[in-house]
Every structure is written in C-alpha cells, then in structure tokens.
Tab-separated table of C-alpha atoms and ligand atoms in Angstrom:
chain	number	residue	atom	x	y	z
Q	13	MET	CA	102.526	-43.769	-62.130
Q	14	SER	CA	106.365	-43.850	-62.478
Q	15	PHE	CA	108.631	-46.191	-64.121
Q	16	ALA	CA	110.127	-46.831	-60.740
Q	17	SER	CA	106.878	-47.914	-59.372
Q	18	LEU	CA	106.461	-50.406	-61.960
Q	19	GLY	CA	109.345	-52.351	-60.495
Q	20	LEU	CA	112.113	-51.149	-62.875
Q	21	SER	CA	115.498	-50.627	-61.541
Q	22	ASP	CA	117.230	-47.346	-60.939
Q	23	ASP	CA	119.765	-47.899	-63.819
Q	24	ILE	CA	116.724	-48.433	-66.227
Q	25	VAL	CA	114.714	-45.518	-64.822
Q	26	ARG	CA	117.588	-43.240	-65.369
Q	27	ALA	CA	118.022	-44.214	-68.809
Q	28	VAL	CA	114.295	-43.554	-69.785
Q	29	THR	CA	114.339	-40.370	-67.682
Q	30	GLU	CA	117.332	-39.104	-69.807
Q	31	LEU	CA	115.378	-39.788	-72.845
Q	32	GLY	CA	112.637	-37.506	-71.606
Q	33	TYR	CA	109.984	-40.061	-70.730
Q	34	THR	CA	108.220	-38.774	-67.620
Q	35	GLU	CA	105.589	-41.337	-67.203
Q	36	PRO	CA	104.833	-44.759	-68.677
Q	37	THR	CA	102.224	-45.095	-71.668
Q	38	PRO	CA	99.213	-47.131	-71.070
Q	39	ILE	CA	100.841	-50.305	-72.833
Q	40	GLN	CA	103.856	-49.960	-70.695
Q	41	THR	CA	101.787	-49.501	-67.367
Q	42	GLN	CA	100.102	-52.822	-68.312
Q	43	ALA	CA	102.949	-54.768	-69.986
Q	44	ILE	CA	105.903	-54.042	-67.783
Q	45	PRO	CA	104.544	-55.961	-64.640
Q	46	VAL	CA	103.392	-58.842	-66.662
Q	47	VAL	CA	106.664	-59.294	-68.242
Q	48	LEU	CA	108.641	-58.876	-65.118
Q	49	SER	CA	106.494	-61.568	-63.488
Q	50	GLY	CA	107.658	-63.994	-66.229
Q	51	ARG	CA	104.286	-64.648	-67.746
Q	52	ASP	CA	103.532	-64.771	-71.371
Q	53	LEU	CA	101.902	-61.850	-72.941
Q	54	MET	CA	99.721	-61.181	-76.009
Q	55	GLY	CA	99.798	-57.413	-76.543
Q	56	GLY	CA	97.412	-55.596	-79.027
Q	57	ALA	CA	99.324	-52.385	-79.761
Q	58	GLN	CA	100.592	-50.709	-82.738
Q	59	THR	CA	103.520	-48.417	-83.219
Q	60	GLY	CA	103.496	-45.112	-81.459
Q	61	THR	CA	102.035	-46.552	-78.218
Q	62	GLY	CA	105.222	-47.241	-76.720
Q	63	LYS	CA	105.084	-50.861	-77.169
Q	64	THR	CA	108.848	-51.174	-77.760
Q	65	ALA	CA	109.640	-49.904	-74.324
Q	66	GLY	CA	106.833	-51.904	-72.977
Q	67	PHE	CA	108.631	-55.153	-73.784
Q	68	THR	CA	112.333	-53.954	-73.892
Q	69	LEU	CA	112.399	-52.327	-70.385
Q	70	PRO	CA	111.371	-55.527	-68.417
Q	71	ILE	CA	113.219	-57.571	-70.510
Q	72	LEU	CA	116.383	-55.749	-69.784
Q	73	GLN	CA	115.503	-55.845	-66.037
Q	74	ARG	CA	114.890	-59.621	-65.966
Q	75	LEU	CA	118.143	-60.404	-67.813
Q	76	SER	CA	120.154	-58.155	-65.653
Q	77	ASP	CA	118.496	-59.715	-62.548
Q	78	ARG	CA	119.297	-63.178	-63.349
Q	79	SER	CA	122.610	-64.772	-63.958
Q	80	VAL	CA	123.532	-66.411	-67.379
Q	81	LYS	CA	123.062	-70.092	-67.631
Q	82	GLY	CA	126.027	-72.113	-68.571
Q	83	PRO	CA	126.536	-72.094	-72.535
Q	84	SER	CA	126.118	-75.460	-73.984
Q	85	THR	CA	128.573	-74.451	-76.725
Q	86	GLY	CA	131.684	-72.550	-76.616
Q	87	ARG	CA	129.686	-69.434	-77.672
Q	88	PRO	CA	127.900	-67.297	-75.018
Q	89	PRO	CA	124.187	-67.760	-75.285
Q	90	VAL	CA	121.649	-65.525	-76.830
Q	91	ARG	CA	119.098	-64.927	-73.870
Q	92	ALA	CA	116.342	-62.775	-75.486
Q	93	LEU	CA	115.391	-63.062	-79.225
Q	94	VAL	CA	113.145	-60.436	-80.730
Q	95	LEU	CA	111.908	-61.182	-84.204
Q	96	THR	CA	110.506	-58.333	-86.290
Q	97	PRO	CA	109.251	-58.225	-89.761
Q	98	THR	CA	111.777	-55.878	-91.303
Q	99	ARG	CA	115.323	-54.596	-91.105
Q	100	GLU	CA	114.004	-51.160	-90.107
Q	101	LEU	CA	111.993	-52.329	-87.360
Q	102	ALA	CA	114.939	-54.671	-86.123
Q	103	ALA	CA	117.309	-51.569	-86.214
Q	104	GLN	CA	114.793	-49.437	-84.289
Q	105	VAL	CA	114.103	-51.905	-81.530
Q	106	GLU	CA	117.871	-52.675	-81.113
Q	107	GLU	CA	118.405	-49.106	-80.813
Q	108	SER	CA	115.928	-48.872	-78.101
Q	109	VAL	CA	117.510	-51.777	-76.356
Q	110	ARG	CA	120.920	-49.993	-76.444
Q	111	ASN	CA	119.365	-46.696	-75.193
Q	112	TYR	CA	117.260	-48.181	-72.414
Q	113	GLY	CA	120.115	-50.557	-71.352
Q	114	LYS	CA	122.927	-48.039	-71.514
Q	115	TYR	CA	123.572	-48.339	-67.798
Q	116	LEU	CA	123.419	-52.192	-67.685
Q	117	LYS	CA	125.939	-54.671	-68.746
Q	118	LEU	CA	123.904	-56.200	-71.361
Q	119	THR	CA	124.655	-56.447	-75.022
Q	120	SER	CA	122.578	-56.568	-78.039
Q	121	MET	CA	122.883	-57.023	-81.802
Q	122	THR	CA	120.654	-56.729	-84.963
Q	123	MET	CA	120.605	-59.363	-87.691
Q	124	PHE	CA	119.157	-58.773	-90.838
Q	125	GLY	CA	119.663	-59.295	-94.642
Q	126	GLY	CA	120.530	-56.891	-97.449
Q	127	VAL	CA	124.037	-56.543	-95.784
Q	128	SER	CA	126.863	-58.668	-95.482
Q	129	ILE	CA	126.678	-61.617	-93.097
Q	130	ASN	CA	130.399	-61.878	-92.169
Q	131	PRO	CA	130.317	-58.826	-89.595
Q	132	GLN	CA	127.341	-60.493	-88.116
Q	133	ILE	CA	129.188	-63.824	-87.811
Q	134	LYS	CA	132.102	-61.923	-86.179
Q	135	GLN	CA	129.766	-60.154	-83.732
Q	136	LEU	CA	128.146	-63.515	-82.811
Q	137	ARG	CA	131.551	-64.718	-81.505
Q	138	SER	CA	131.368	-62.139	-78.696
Q	139	ARG	CA	128.557	-61.982	-76.173
Q	140	VAL	CA	125.091	-61.210	-77.422
Q	141	ASP	CA	122.316	-61.134	-74.731
Q	142	ILE	CA	119.595	-59.712	-76.761
Q	143	LEU	CA	119.300	-60.479	-80.542
Q	144	VAL	CA	117.015	-58.546	-82.763
Q	145	ALA	CA	116.479	-60.368	-85.971
Q	146	THR	CA	114.448	-60.730	-89.198
Q	147	PRO	CA	113.409	-64.324	-89.762
Q	148	GLY	CA	115.347	-64.863	-93.098
Q	149	ARG	CA	118.833	-63.894	-92.079
Q	150	LEU	CA	118.489	-65.616	-88.658
Q	151	LEU	CA	117.813	-68.940	-90.359
Q	152	ASP	CA	120.707	-68.228	-92.804
Q	153	HIS	CA	122.969	-68.047	-89.603
Q	154	ILE	CA	121.469	-71.233	-88.213
Q	155	GLN	CA	122.207	-73.021	-91.482
Q	156	GLN	CA	125.689	-71.818	-91.283
Q	157	GLY	CA	126.028	-72.982	-87.665
Q	158	THR	CA	126.885	-69.453	-86.359
Q	159	LEU	CA	123.994	-68.992	-84.088
Q	160	ASP	CA	122.732	-71.047	-81.212
Q	161	LEU	CA	119.356	-70.465	-79.868
Q	162	SER	CA	119.424	-73.103	-77.323
Q	163	GLN	CA	119.451	-70.931	-74.369
Q	164	VAL	CA	116.872	-68.363	-75.186
Q	165	GLU	CA	114.841	-67.327	-72.203
Q	166	ILE	CA	112.434	-64.730	-73.741
Q	167	LEU	CA	111.158	-64.604	-77.187
Q	168	VAL	CA	109.327	-61.725	-78.709
Q	169	LEU	CA	107.311	-61.684	-81.921
Q	170	ASP	CA	106.938	-57.875	-82.778
Q	171	GLU	CA	104.406	-57.025	-85.314
Q	172	ALA	CA	103.458	-60.547	-85.655
Q	173	ASP	CA	100.483	-59.765	-87.978
Q	174	ARG	CA	102.913	-58.173	-90.503
Q	175	MET	CA	105.384	-61.067	-90.204
Q	176	LEU	CA	102.279	-63.262	-91.195
Q	177	ASP	CA	101.200	-60.985	-93.901
Q	178	MET	CA	104.802	-61.237	-95.294
Q	179	GLY	CA	104.661	-64.938	-95.439
Q	180	PHE	CA	106.997	-65.546	-92.559
Q	181	ILE	CA	104.927	-68.215	-90.830
Q	182	ARG	CA	107.102	-71.073	-91.922
Q	183	ASP	CA	110.301	-69.352	-90.854
Q	184	ILE	CA	108.776	-68.508	-87.517
Q	185	LYS	CA	107.903	-72.030	-87.021
Q	186	LYS	CA	111.351	-73.312	-87.930
Q	187	ILE	CA	112.779	-70.788	-85.521
Q	188	LEU	CA	110.439	-71.740	-82.621
Q	189	ALA	CA	111.548	-75.403	-82.995
Q	190	LEU	CA	115.076	-74.294	-82.206
Q	191	LEU	CA	114.175	-72.602	-78.950
Q	192	PRO	CA	114.151	-74.289	-75.468
Q	193	LYS	CA	110.461	-75.284	-74.405
Q	194	ASP	CA	110.935	-73.499	-71.176
Q	195	ARG	CA	110.808	-69.782	-71.967
Q	196	GLN	CA	108.716	-66.720	-71.804
Q	197	ASN	CA	106.892	-65.585	-75.121
Q	198	LEU	CA	105.634	-62.242	-75.879
Q	199	LEU	CA	103.565	-61.555	-79.013
Q	200	PHE	CA	102.618	-58.058	-80.292
Q	201	SER	CA	100.261	-57.478	-83.040
Q	202	ALA	CA	98.153	-54.531	-84.128
Q	203	THR	CA	95.427	-56.682	-85.499
Q	204	PHE	CA	93.995	-60.103	-84.278
Q	205	SER	CA	93.074	-62.369	-87.399
Q	206	ASP	CA	92.352	-65.977	-86.977
Q	207	GLU	CA	95.725	-66.748	-87.938
Q	208	ILE	CA	97.289	-64.448	-85.224
Q	209	LYS	CA	95.033	-66.200	-82.667
Q	210	LEU	CA	96.211	-69.619	-84.082
Q	211	LEU	CA	99.859	-68.643	-83.691
Q	212	ALA	CA	99.167	-67.225	-80.209
Q	213	ASP	CA	97.378	-70.378	-79.180
Q	214	SER	CA	100.413	-72.636	-80.214
Q	215	LEU	CA	102.987	-70.178	-78.852
Q	216	LEU	CA	101.678	-68.619	-75.537
Q	217	LYS	CA	100.987	-70.328	-72.218
Q	218	SER	CA	97.886	-68.801	-70.241
Q	219	PRO	CA	98.917	-65.371	-71.671
Q	220	GLU	CA	97.872	-62.098	-70.011
Q	221	LEU	CA	96.067	-60.134	-72.956
Q	222	ILE	CA	96.570	-56.446	-73.102
Q	223	GLU	CA	95.099	-54.272	-75.626
Q	224	VAL	CA	95.466	-50.443	-76.042
Q	225	ALA	CA	93.454	-48.305	-78.192
Q	226	ARG	CA	94.487	-47.828	-81.759
Q	227	ARG	CA	96.286	-44.654	-82.276
Q	228	ASN	CA	95.046	-42.156	-84.718
Q	229	ALA	CA	92.470	-44.489	-86.248
Q	230	ALA	CA	90.601	-41.808	-88.087
Q	231	ALA	CA	91.778	-39.343	-85.421
Q	232	GLU	CA	90.077	-35.968	-85.384
Q	233	THR	CA	93.437	-34.308	-85.904
Q	234	ILE	CA	93.796	-35.714	-89.577
Q	235	SER	CA	91.987	-34.078	-92.208
Q	236	GLN	CA	91.187	-36.388	-94.924
Q	237	LYS	CA	90.265	-35.631	-98.459
Q	238	ILE	CA	89.597	-37.412	-101.858
Q	239	HIS	CA	90.607	-35.759	-105.053
Q	240	PRO	CA	88.955	-37.564	-107.917
Q	241	VAL	CA	91.107	-37.497	-110.868
Q	242	ASP	CA	92.020	-39.422	-114.189
Q	243	ARG	CA	94.557	-42.274	-113.934
Q	244	ASP	CA	97.012	-40.430	-116.198
Q	245	GLN	CA	96.709	-37.012	-114.550
Q	246	LYS	CA	97.644	-38.147	-111.109
Q	247	ARG	CA	101.290	-37.347	-111.514
Q	248	GLN	CA	100.547	-33.829	-112.699
Q	249	LEU	CA	97.884	-33.248	-109.961
Q	250	LEU	CA	100.440	-34.317	-107.380
Q	251	ALA	CA	103.082	-32.018	-108.693
Q	252	HIS	CA	100.441	-29.202	-108.883
Q	253	LEU	CA	99.333	-29.848	-105.268
Q	254	ILE	CA	102.852	-29.763	-104.076
Q	255	LYS	CA	103.946	-26.711	-105.852
Q	256	GLN	CA	100.710	-24.780	-105.300
Q	257	ASN	CA	100.404	-25.397	-101.727
Q	258	ASN	CA	104.388	-25.234	-100.911
Q	259	TRP	CA	104.110	-28.618	-99.264
Q	260	PHE	CA	107.365	-30.121	-97.770
Q	261	GLN	CA	107.952	-33.360	-96.118
Q	262	VAL	CA	105.287	-35.018	-98.096
Q	263	LEU	CA	105.131	-38.921	-97.593
Q	264	VAL	CA	103.508	-40.305	-100.769
Q	265	PHE	CA	102.309	-43.959	-100.917
Q	266	THR	CA	102.257	-46.260	-104.129
Q	267	ARG	CA	100.855	-49.745	-104.493
Q	268	THR	CA	104.101	-51.077	-106.073
Q	269	LYS	CA	107.858	-50.637	-106.006
Q	270	HIS	CA	108.082	-50.095	-109.568
Q	271	GLY	CA	105.370	-47.312	-109.298
Q	272	ALA	CA	107.293	-45.792	-106.398
Q	273	ASN	CA	110.515	-45.546	-108.461
Q	274	ARG	CA	108.796	-44.161	-111.586
Q	275	LEU	CA	106.868	-41.561	-109.631
Q	276	ALA	CA	110.030	-40.302	-107.587
Q	277	GLU	CA	111.874	-40.019	-110.899
Q	278	GLN	CA	109.036	-37.993	-112.565
Q	279	LEU	CA	108.613	-35.773	-109.556
Q	280	ASP	CA	112.321	-34.987	-109.660
Q	281	LYS	CA	112.200	-34.035	-113.303
Q	282	ASP	CA	109.264	-31.814	-112.242
Q	283	GLY	CA	111.692	-30.023	-110.135
Q	284	ILE	CA	110.592	-31.543	-106.783
Q	285	SER	CA	113.198	-33.483	-104.759
Q	286	ALA	CA	111.900	-36.898	-104.440
Q	287	LEU	CA	113.238	-40.323	-103.724
Q	288	ALA	CA	111.567	-43.883	-103.583
Q	289	ILE	CA	112.097	-46.362	-100.773
Q	290	HIS	CA	111.296	-49.887	-100.837
Q	291	GLY	CA	112.547	-53.356	-100.433
Q	292	ASN	CA	114.495	-53.464	-103.636
Q	293	LYS	CA	116.664	-50.459	-102.508
Q	294	SER	CA	119.957	-51.030	-100.681
Q	295	GLN	CA	119.876	-50.483	-96.865
Q	296	GLY	CA	122.168	-47.750	-97.538
Q	297	ALA	CA	120.035	-45.976	-100.130
Q	298	ARG	CA	117.065	-46.296	-97.654
Q	299	THR	CA	118.906	-44.922	-94.705
Q	300	ARG	CA	120.153	-41.911	-96.738
Q	301	ALA	CA	116.745	-41.078	-98.187
Q	302	LEU	CA	115.202	-41.346	-94.901
Q	303	ALA	CA	117.823	-39.016	-93.210
Q	304	GLU	CA	117.311	-36.464	-95.952
Q	305	PHE	CA	113.642	-36.582	-95.772
Q	306	LYS	CA	113.816	-36.077	-91.940
Q	307	GLU	CA	116.188	-33.281	-92.226
Q	308	GLY	CA	113.960	-31.593	-94.725
Q	309	THR	CA	116.345	-31.640	-97.579
Q	310	LEU	CA	114.240	-34.129	-99.240
Q	311	GLN	CA	110.705	-32.874	-100.156
Q	312	VAL	CA	108.987	-36.093	-101.033
Q	313	LEU	CA	109.454	-39.536	-100.041
Q	314	VAL	CA	107.697	-42.179	-102.014
Q	315	ALA	CA	107.076	-45.349	-100.309
Q	316	THR	CA	105.181	-48.690	-100.578
Q	317	ASP	CA	103.151	-49.725	-97.591
Q	318	ILE	CA	105.575	-52.310	-96.378
Q	319	ALA	CA	108.636	-49.977	-96.693
Q	320	ALA	CA	106.793	-47.142	-94.809
Q	321	ARG	CA	106.289	-49.730	-92.039
Q	322	GLY	CA	109.933	-49.460	-91.459
Q	323	ILE	CA	110.153	-45.738	-91.342
Q	324	ASP	CA	110.679	-43.989	-88.093
Q	325	ILE	CA	108.621	-40.964	-88.748
Q	326	ASP	CA	105.098	-40.053	-88.159
Q	327	GLN	CA	103.520	-36.529	-87.287
Q	328	LEU	CA	104.133	-35.363	-90.827
Q	329	PRO	CA	102.202	-32.552	-92.185
Q	330	HIS	CA	101.248	-34.369	-95.531
Q	331	VAL	CA	100.567	-37.846	-96.462
Q	332	VAL	CA	99.298	-38.564	-100.034
Q	333	ASN	CA	97.750	-41.838	-101.203
Q	334	TYR	CA	98.725	-41.721	-104.917
Q	335	GLU	CA	97.113	-44.903	-105.132
Q	336	LEU	CA	94.732	-46.330	-102.563
Q	337	PRO	CA	96.058	-49.446	-100.597
Q	338	ASN	CA	94.513	-52.879	-101.390
Q	339	VAL	CA	93.913	-53.331	-97.934
Q	340	PRO	CA	91.709	-50.717	-95.958
Q	341	GLU	CA	93.932	-51.365	-92.913
Q	342	ASP	CA	96.748	-49.939	-94.742
Q	343	TYR	CA	94.881	-46.731	-95.257
Q	344	VAL	CA	94.436	-46.373	-91.663
Q	345	HIS	CA	98.277	-46.947	-90.991
Q	346	ARG	CA	99.190	-44.463	-93.884
Q	347	ILE	CA	97.100	-41.585	-92.609
Q	348	GLY	CA	98.191	-42.297	-89.046
Q	349	ARG	CA	101.515	-40.718	-90.204
Q	350	THR	CA	99.987	-37.255	-90.283
Q	351	GLY	CA	98.674	-35.004	-87.529
Q	352	ARG	CA	101.446	-33.337	-85.551
Q	353	ALA	CA	101.033	-32.657	-81.786
Q	354	GLY	CA	98.503	-30.018	-81.687
Q	355	ALA	CA	98.213	-29.410	-85.375
Q	356	VAL	CA	95.973	-30.754	-87.967
Q	357	GLY	CA	97.776	-33.278	-90.440
Q	358	GLU	CA	96.462	-33.592	-93.988
Q	359	ALA	CA	95.754	-37.093	-95.817
Q	360	VAL	CA	95.037	-36.635	-99.371
Q	361	SER	CA	94.069	-39.568	-101.763
Q	362	LEU	CA	94.262	-39.304	-105.503
Q	363	VAL	CA	91.421	-41.620	-106.681
Q	364	CYS	CA	90.713	-42.648	-110.109
Q	365	VAL	CA	87.786	-44.591	-111.596
Q	366	ASP	CA	89.785	-48.032	-111.071
Q	367	GLU	CA	89.844	-47.420	-107.265
Q	368	LYS	CA	86.113	-46.917	-106.499
Q	369	LYS	CA	85.867	-50.260	-104.849
Q	370	LEU	CA	89.016	-49.815	-102.774
Q	371	LEU	CA	87.523	-46.392	-101.536
Q	372	ALA	CA	84.305	-47.974	-100.822
Q	373	ASP	CA	86.000	-50.600	-98.598
Q	374	ILE	CA	88.106	-47.961	-96.814
Q	375	GLU	CA	84.959	-45.838	-96.098
Q	376	ARG	CA	83.319	-48.940	-94.697
Q	377	VAL	CA	86.168	-49.653	-92.375
Q	378	MET	CA	86.430	-45.973	-91.376
Q	379	LYS	CA	82.876	-45.792	-90.845
Q	380	ARG	CA	82.606	-42.554	-92.695
Q	381	GLN	CA	82.674	-40.946	-96.070
Q	382	ILE	CA	85.797	-39.069	-96.957
Q	383	PRO	CA	85.190	-35.672	-98.315
Q	384	SER	CA	85.741	-35.389	-101.979
Q	385	GLU	CA	86.984	-32.299	-103.883
Q	386	VAL	CA	87.739	-32.079	-107.617
Q	387	VAL	CA	90.815	-29.841	-108.227
Q	388	PRO	CA	89.984	-27.293	-110.892
Q	389	GLY	CA	91.978	-28.297	-114.047
Q	390	PHE	CA	91.897	-31.956	-113.043
Q	391	GLU	CA	88.429	-32.794	-113.412
Q	392	PRO	CA	88.049	-36.572	-114.191
Q	393	ASP	CA	86.413	-37.753	-117.447
Q	394	PRO	CA	82.963	-38.979	-116.476
Q	395	ASN	CA	83.014	-41.682	-119.195
Q	396	ALA	CA	86.279	-43.132	-118.069
Q	397	LYS	CA	86.106	-46.981	-117.900
Q	398	PRO	CA	87.747	-48.682	-114.967
Q	399	GLU	CA	90.786	-50.945	-115.695
Q	400	PRO	CA	92.073	-53.720	-113.467
Q	401	ILE	CA	94.544	-52.620	-110.741
Q	402	GLN	CA	98.190	-53.602	-111.452
Q	403	GLN	CA	98.706	-55.606	-108.173
Q	404	ARG	CA	102.490	-56.443	-108.390
Q	405	SER	CA	105.664	-54.849	-108.887
Q	406	GLY	CA	107.926	-55.767	-111.762
Q	407	GLY	CA	111.232	-56.965	-110.259
Q	408	GLY	CA	111.551	-59.884	-107.993
Q	409	GLY	CA	112.753	-57.943	-105.144
Q	410	GLY	CA	115.480	-58.607	-102.349
Q	411	ARG	CA	114.973	-61.732	-100.671
Q	412	GLN	CA	115.590	-60.472	-97.068
Q	413	GLY	CA	112.379	-59.028	-95.523
Q	414	GLN	CA	110.344	-60.634	-98.052
Q	415	GLY	CA	108.022	-63.525	-97.076
Q	416	ARG	CA	109.608	-66.712	-98.410
Q	417	GLY	CA	106.354	-68.497	-98.590
Q	418	ALA	CA	103.878	-68.313	-101.490
Q	419	PRO	CA	101.748	-65.178	-101.516
Q	420	ARG	CA	98.810	-65.679	-99.454
Q	421	SER	CA	95.530	-63.852	-99.289
Q	422	GLY	CA	95.513	-61.055	-96.583
Q	423	SER	CA	93.490	-62.225	-93.605
Q	424	SER	CA	94.275	-60.053	-90.811
Q	425	GLY	CA	91.169	-58.391	-89.626
Q	426	ALA	CA	91.030	-54.767	-90.721
Q	427	GLY	CA	91.721	-52.376	-88.109
Q	428	ALA	CA	88.272	-51.116	-87.207
Q	429	GLY	CA	87.062	-54.597	-86.456
Q	430	GLN	CA	85.909	-55.227	-90.095
Q	431	GLY	CA	86.339	-58.793	-91.372
Q	432	GLY	CA	85.832	-60.078	-94.816
Q	433	ARG	CA	88.657	-58.485	-96.591
Q	434	THR	CA	88.552	-59.557	-100.183
Q	435	GLN	CA	91.633	-58.196	-101.700
Q	436	SER	CA	94.684	-60.142	-101.577
Q	437	ARG	CA	97.838	-58.723	-100.175
Q	438	GLN	CA	101.089	-59.106	-102.030
Q	439	PRO	CA	104.146	-60.039	-100.011
Q	440	ALA	CA	105.406	-56.801	-101.375
Q	441	ALA	CA	108.571	-54.989	-100.548
Q	442	GLN	CA	110.076	-54.110	-97.121
Q	443	ALA	CA	108.462	-53.509	-93.869
Q	444	GLY	CA	109.033	-52.551	-90.422
Q	445	ASN	CA	107.135	-49.833	-88.712
Q	446	HIS	CA	108.034	-47.108	-86.589
Q	447	ASN	CA	107.674	-43.603	-85.842
Q	448	SER	CA	109.108	-40.806	-83.852
Q	449	ARG	CA	108.716	-37.163	-83.366
Q	450	SER	CA	109.173	-35.228	-86.587
Q	451	PRO	CA	111.187	-32.340	-86.403
Q	452	ALA	CA	109.127	-28.966	-85.981
Q	453	GLY	CA	108.060	-27.654	-89.294
Q	454	GLY	CA	108.688	-24.428	-91.088
Q	455	ARG	CA	111.492	-25.468	-93.399
Q	456	ARG	CA	111.367	-24.880	-97.130
Q	457	PRO	CA	111.920	-27.236	-99.705
Q	458	THR	CA	115.190	-27.000	-101.117
Q	459	GLY	CA	114.533	-28.383	-104.679
Q	460	ARG	CA	117.349	-30.815	-104.537
Q	461	HIS	CA	118.043	-32.572	-107.845
Q	462	HIS	CA	119.402	-35.987	-108.593
N	1	LIG	P1	106.874	-47.374	-80.190
N	1	LIG	O1	105.365	-47.476	-80.067
N	1	LIG	O2	107.624	-48.299	-79.279
N	1	LIG	O3	107.335	-47.361	-81.530
N	1	LIG	O4	107.197	-45.835	-79.360
N	1	LIG	C1	106.822	-44.745	-80.020
N	1	LIG	C2	107.572	-43.663	-79.638
N	1	LIG	O5	107.299	-43.141	-78.304
N	1	LIG	C3	109.187	-43.800	-79.593
N	1	LIG	O6	109.703	-42.767	-80.283
N	1	LIG	C4	109.580	-43.687	-78.110
N	1	LIG	O7	110.729	-43.292	-78.071
N	1	LIG	C5	108.548	-42.980	-77.598
N	1	LIG	N1	108.112	-43.359	-76.267
N	1	LIG	C6	108.088	-44.641	-75.614
N	1	LIG	N2	107.663	-44.596	-74.397
N	1	LIG	C7	107.523	-43.378	-73.917
N	1	LIG	C8	107.118	-42.760	-72.854
N	1	LIG	N3	106.758	-43.501	-71.646
N	1	LIG	N4	107.013	-41.353	-72.773
N	1	LIG	C9	107.373	-40.642	-73.795
N	1	LIG	N5	107.703	-41.335	-75.048
N	1	LIG	C10	107.880	-42.479	-75.147
C-alpha cells in the first residue's frame, strides 16, 4: 500500500516521502479514503498511530481540490477547524499541516491561550484555510468578533476524550453551534466512554468507524516494576535510582502541579538537573524545558499527566511514576512513553502505602501483576498507616487549556476495556499529547543547575 494508491495527490505524496514515510500506517490506510470521500468518521486511535496524518493528509487534499466558497464577510473563511485539548497538541497538529502541505497553497494557523491574542487577531486578517485551536481561546476570538466560522467545511475533534475529561464539553457545544450544518465531521478518541458516544451521536452522520490497536498497551518491550517505599522516602529513592543507575532522559510523573514543582526543585538541589512542566508554566518555559530534555541537557522532566499529553516525546529509556495516577488508563499512557524501537524501556513506580488501591486498579486494568522489588535501604515501614491522597494542586492554574466547566468525575472507559472507574479526575493542568522519535541514546547527563 502506498500513499499515492490511497488517492493522495503528487504534491502531498512528495511531502510525506520527504519526511521519510514510506508507507501509510493502519489508521492512515483506513481513514484517508473515508475522509477523501467526504464521509464522517469516528476514529479510535491514540497518539503514535499516525492519526494526525490520517486526517490531515486527506483534509489538505480536499481543500486543495475544491475552490473556496465566497466569504460572507470581508474576511477570508476558515475552511477546516481542528479542535485539540491543549496548546501543545494544537502546535504539533498545525506543524504537521504545514509539513504535509508544504507544496500546496493552503495556509494554517494555531490558536491557543497563554500567549497574547493580538498577533492571532492580526494573523486572522489574512487567509487561514486550516485553523488548529484549543476551545477556550477560540471562544475568546468569537466574543471579540475576530473569527468567523460560518464557512467551515470540515471539523476535527482530536483527542475528544481528553477534551471531555478537561471539561470542554460546553465550549465544544458552543463552537458546534457556530458552524454550518452542512459539513464533514471527524472525531478521534483513544477511549470510548458513554459520553464520547453521546457526543459522536449528536455530531456524526452515519460515520465510518475505524479503530486501530492501542499502541504499547502493556507492550512486551516495556519492563514494569514497583518499588514499595515510604511516602517521605520517595524523593531520596528517586535520586538514588537516577544516580545509581546513571539514568538520563527520565520522565517523572506526579499527580499535581505543585508536586511537580517541588520535586523538580528538590532534585535540582540533589545535583540532578530537573524541570517541571505543567499548565501553570508559561508556554515559553514549557517549550524550553522540553527542548533541553530532548537534547539531553536536562536529565529529568517532571510532568503531570495532562501536561505530558502535550509532549512530543516517547520512546524514552525511563519513565518513573513518582506517584501513581488516579486513573488506571493514565498509567497505560505514561508507560507507553518508554520502549525505544528494538530496546526495552523501563517504567518504574514508587508506591507508598496510600496508593495500594490505585495499584490494585492498575493491575486489574493491565490484567497482570506488576513485579515488586524493595530497594535495599528503602524498605517501607510495615506498620505505616495509609493517608488520603492529595488530589488537587494548590494554585488555580492558567485558564487556557483548562476545562472551564466544573470538575466532573472521570468517566471515559479505561484503556483495556475496563469500566467502573471510581476515582475522579481533576481537570488538572495542561494537556495535549504527542510523541516522536526520541534521539538515540548514549548521552550523559550534564548535571546542569538552575
Ligand atoms: P501521530 O500518531 O499522528 O502523533 O504520529 C506519530 C508519529 O508518527 C509522528 O511523529 C509522525 O511524524 C509519524 N508518522 C505518521 N505517519 C507515518 C508514516 N506513515 N510513516 C512513518 N512515520 C509516520
């Protein structure tokens, strides 16, 4: 199967060939003909499957095939709208649009909060064929009268489950009401909760359903391990593991933004270069941290689940669950970041007495027991009493990228087909999810200080 045989034009095939794509991934093989045919689509696919190209390539083709309808206002119309839960995902999708469309005459733009609105307003005055936006900032533009969605031909909801988890449903509904009724709708989601199905029912017209296998769900290439440890020994244990094993490029997950900050500061004091990324950090700070981490000059990146969704990295050598996630599905996402091509990735969880129930939930979803190993010198106190888990970060957080609605209980079905989630998900920090090839290993940590 080749991209050309899927019906894509030479200009598009040339762009993807230059990017080194030799053949379409399964989601692309299935989705591209459907999108080209103009039908609605419900795609079950997560990051790493090639879903972005799966919808972007045929959208580019459709838009370049057809002439622009006459604008209803003085402004040129937006023809395709892609909604994403986070700034990072928006940025990555738009970058893909630019890369794949480099030989076409179509224009694109990102729109998200956390940055000044004025350059966006300016950019909207010129032609924007494809707009990739997070819901909050998009509605700000609508309110200011700087954006017209009345000519949108194609709508994409990317990572729809995450958007619902983040409380964006009301914003999405407001946006849907601004779109022309006659349009093509594409919805992508890694999970299919009742809520996603409801949204799909209200949005999609006789959609084609496409589902591809979850990537890395407990893949054999990921070695998983639990280190039981006392709550107040976690930081020392983490520093010990990193130093002892000479780990570099370690992605560490915490449950809260505050916890991420504190841990990064403490590691830095221990001589391990670390930065936290989460929704309260400025876009610039997040971009810098990520760039340093990818280059290998930053040894440890501490992230919340939602922030990590926006990170364009996977295939890391080490992922550490400093705290277990409230939602088992997030565990699957987290460990999916490890496991380089042809090499074994390592996912280590530091588990204290408070987290026994979370661990049991995860093992149920994974349908396996995760091997447990006490690290000498860090034996947990067998008489320790569990304490309630702190669910919420201190600060209020940046508005953009946050769900605007009230916190709601998590209800998307867990990855491995597990229902009955009991923990509630906080509409925590930032999100957006992506991945890319991580550079080949072998670098040494530089022990950078801040
Ligand atoms: P996505 O699931 O859209 O986030 O894509 C995951 C990664 O796979 C991105 O880094 C893409 O550049 C890459 N990719 C997408 N399609 C292909 C393909 N057909 N061949 C090789 N790499 C691809």
